[in-house]
Amino acid sequence: GKKGGKEGGQKEAEEQEKKSRHVIFKLKAREAKQKLDPAVEEQFQSGRLLAAVSSRPGQCGRCDGYVLEGEELTFYKRKLEKKKKA
């Protein structure tokens, strides 16, 4: 009958609490080292990411790709700026 009852929420909370002290410190250390490119961060703030489709077109209706970053991102941003001005 019911989908996503109260029991599902309790299980998720228990799984989060079961991390050992060492794992928690390890995750915090990794989080501190992690840096996001300012240009990509700006895209997240606007709620829109530039991405490239890397899969070949076919009949199945599936699309694979990757988020643009670095030199590739600056290149396509310039292209979009020129397109907006013209």
CSV table of C-alpha atoms in Angstrom, one decimal:
chain,number,residue,atom,x,y,z
A,1,GLY,CA,0.0,0.0,0.0
A,2,LYS,CA,2.0,3.0,1.3
A,3,LYS,CA,5.1,4.2,-0.4
A,4,GLY,CA,7.8,6.0,1.6
A,5,GLY,CA,6.3,5.6,5.0
A,6,LYS,CA,7.8,6.6,8.4
A,7,GLU,CA,10.1,3.6,8.5
A,8,GLY,CA,12.1,4.7,5.5
A,9,GLY,CA,13.1,8.0,7.2
A,10,GLN,CA,14.2,6.3,10.4
A,11,LYS,CA,16.5,3.9,8.5
A,12,GLU,CA,18.3,6.8,6.7
A,13,ALA,CA,18.9,8.6,10.0
A,14,GLU,CA,20.4,5.4,11.6
A,15,GLU,CA,22.8,5.0,8.7
A,16,GLN,CA,24.1,8.5,9.1
A,17,GLU,CA,24.7,8.0,12.8
A,18,LYS,CA,26.7,4.8,12.3
A,19,LYS,CA,29.9,6.5,11.1
A,20,SER,CA,33.0,6.0,13.3
A,21,ARG,CA,34.9,8.9,14.7
A,22,HIS,CA,37.8,8.2,12.4
A,23,VAL,CA,35.6,8.2,9.3
A,24,ILE,CA,34.0,11.5,10.4
A,25,PHE,CA,37.4,13.2,10.7
A,26,LYS,CA,38.5,11.7,7.4
A,27,LEU,CA,35.5,13.1,5.6
A,28,LYS,CA,36.0,16.6,7.2
A,29,ALA,CA,39.6,16.6,6.0
A,30,ARG,CA,38.6,15.7,2.5
A,31,GLU,CA,35.9,18.4,2.5
A,32,ALA,CA,38.5,21.0,3.6
A,33,LYS,CA,40.8,20.1,0.8
A,34,GLN,CA,38.1,20.2,-1.9
A,35,LYS,CA,38.1,23.4,-4.0
A,36,LEU,CA,35.6,24.3,-6.7
A,37,ASP,CA,36.6,26.5,-9.6
A,38,PRO,CA,35.1,30.0,-9.2
A,39,ALA,CA,33.6,29.9,-12.7
A,40,VAL,CA,31.8,26.6,-11.9
A,41,GLU,CA,30.7,27.9,-8.5
A,42,GLU,CA,29.2,30.9,-10.2
A,43,GLN,CA,27.2,28.6,-12.5
A,44,PHE,CA,25.9,26.7,-9.5
A,45,GLN,CA,24.8,30.0,-7.9
A,46,SER,CA,22.9,31.0,-11.0
A,47,GLY,CA,21.3,27.5,-11.2
A,48,ARG,CA,22.5,26.7,-14.7
A,49,LEU,CA,25.5,24.6,-15.7
A,50,LEU,CA,27.2,24.5,-19.1
A,51,ALA,CA,27.8,20.9,-20.2
A,52,ALA,CA,28.9,19.1,-23.3
A,53,VAL,CA,27.1,16.0,-24.7
A,54,SER,CA,29.7,13.3,-25.2
A,55,SER,CA,27.4,10.4,-26.3
A,56,ARG,CA,26.6,9.8,-29.9
A,57,PRO,CA,23.1,10.3,-31.1
A,58,GLY,CA,21.1,7.1,-31.4
A,59,GLN,CA,17.7,5.6,-31.1
A,60,CYS,CA,17.6,4.8,-27.3
A,61,GLY,CA,17.0,8.4,-26.1
A,62,ARG,CA,19.9,8.4,-23.6
A,63,CYS,CA,22.3,11.3,-23.3
A,64,ASP,CA,25.7,11.2,-21.6
A,65,GLY,CA,28.0,14.2,-21.1
A,66,TYR,CA,30.2,16.2,-18.7
A,67,VAL,CA,30.1,19.6,-17.0
A,68,LEU,CA,32.4,22.1,-18.7
A,69,GLU,CA,35.3,23.6,-16.6
A,70,GLY,CA,38.7,25.3,-17.1
A,71,GLU,CA,39.7,26.5,-20.5
A,72,GLU,CA,36.8,24.8,-22.2
A,73,LEU,CA,34.3,26.7,-20.0
A,74,THR,CA,36.0,30.0,-20.7
A,75,PHE,CA,35.9,29.3,-24.5
A,76,TYR,CA,32.2,28.5,-24.6
A,77,LYS,CA,31.4,31.4,-22.3
A,78,ARG,CA,33.1,33.8,-24.8
A,79,LYS,CA,31.1,32.2,-27.6
A,80,LEU,CA,27.9,32.8,-25.7
A,81,GLU,CA,28.8,36.4,-25.0
A,82,LYS,CA,29.4,37.0,-28.7
A,83,LYS,CA,26.2,35.4,-29.6
A,84,LYS,CA,24.2,37.6,-27.2
A,85,LYS,CA,25.8,40.8,-28.5
A,86,ALA,CA,25.2,39.9,-32.2
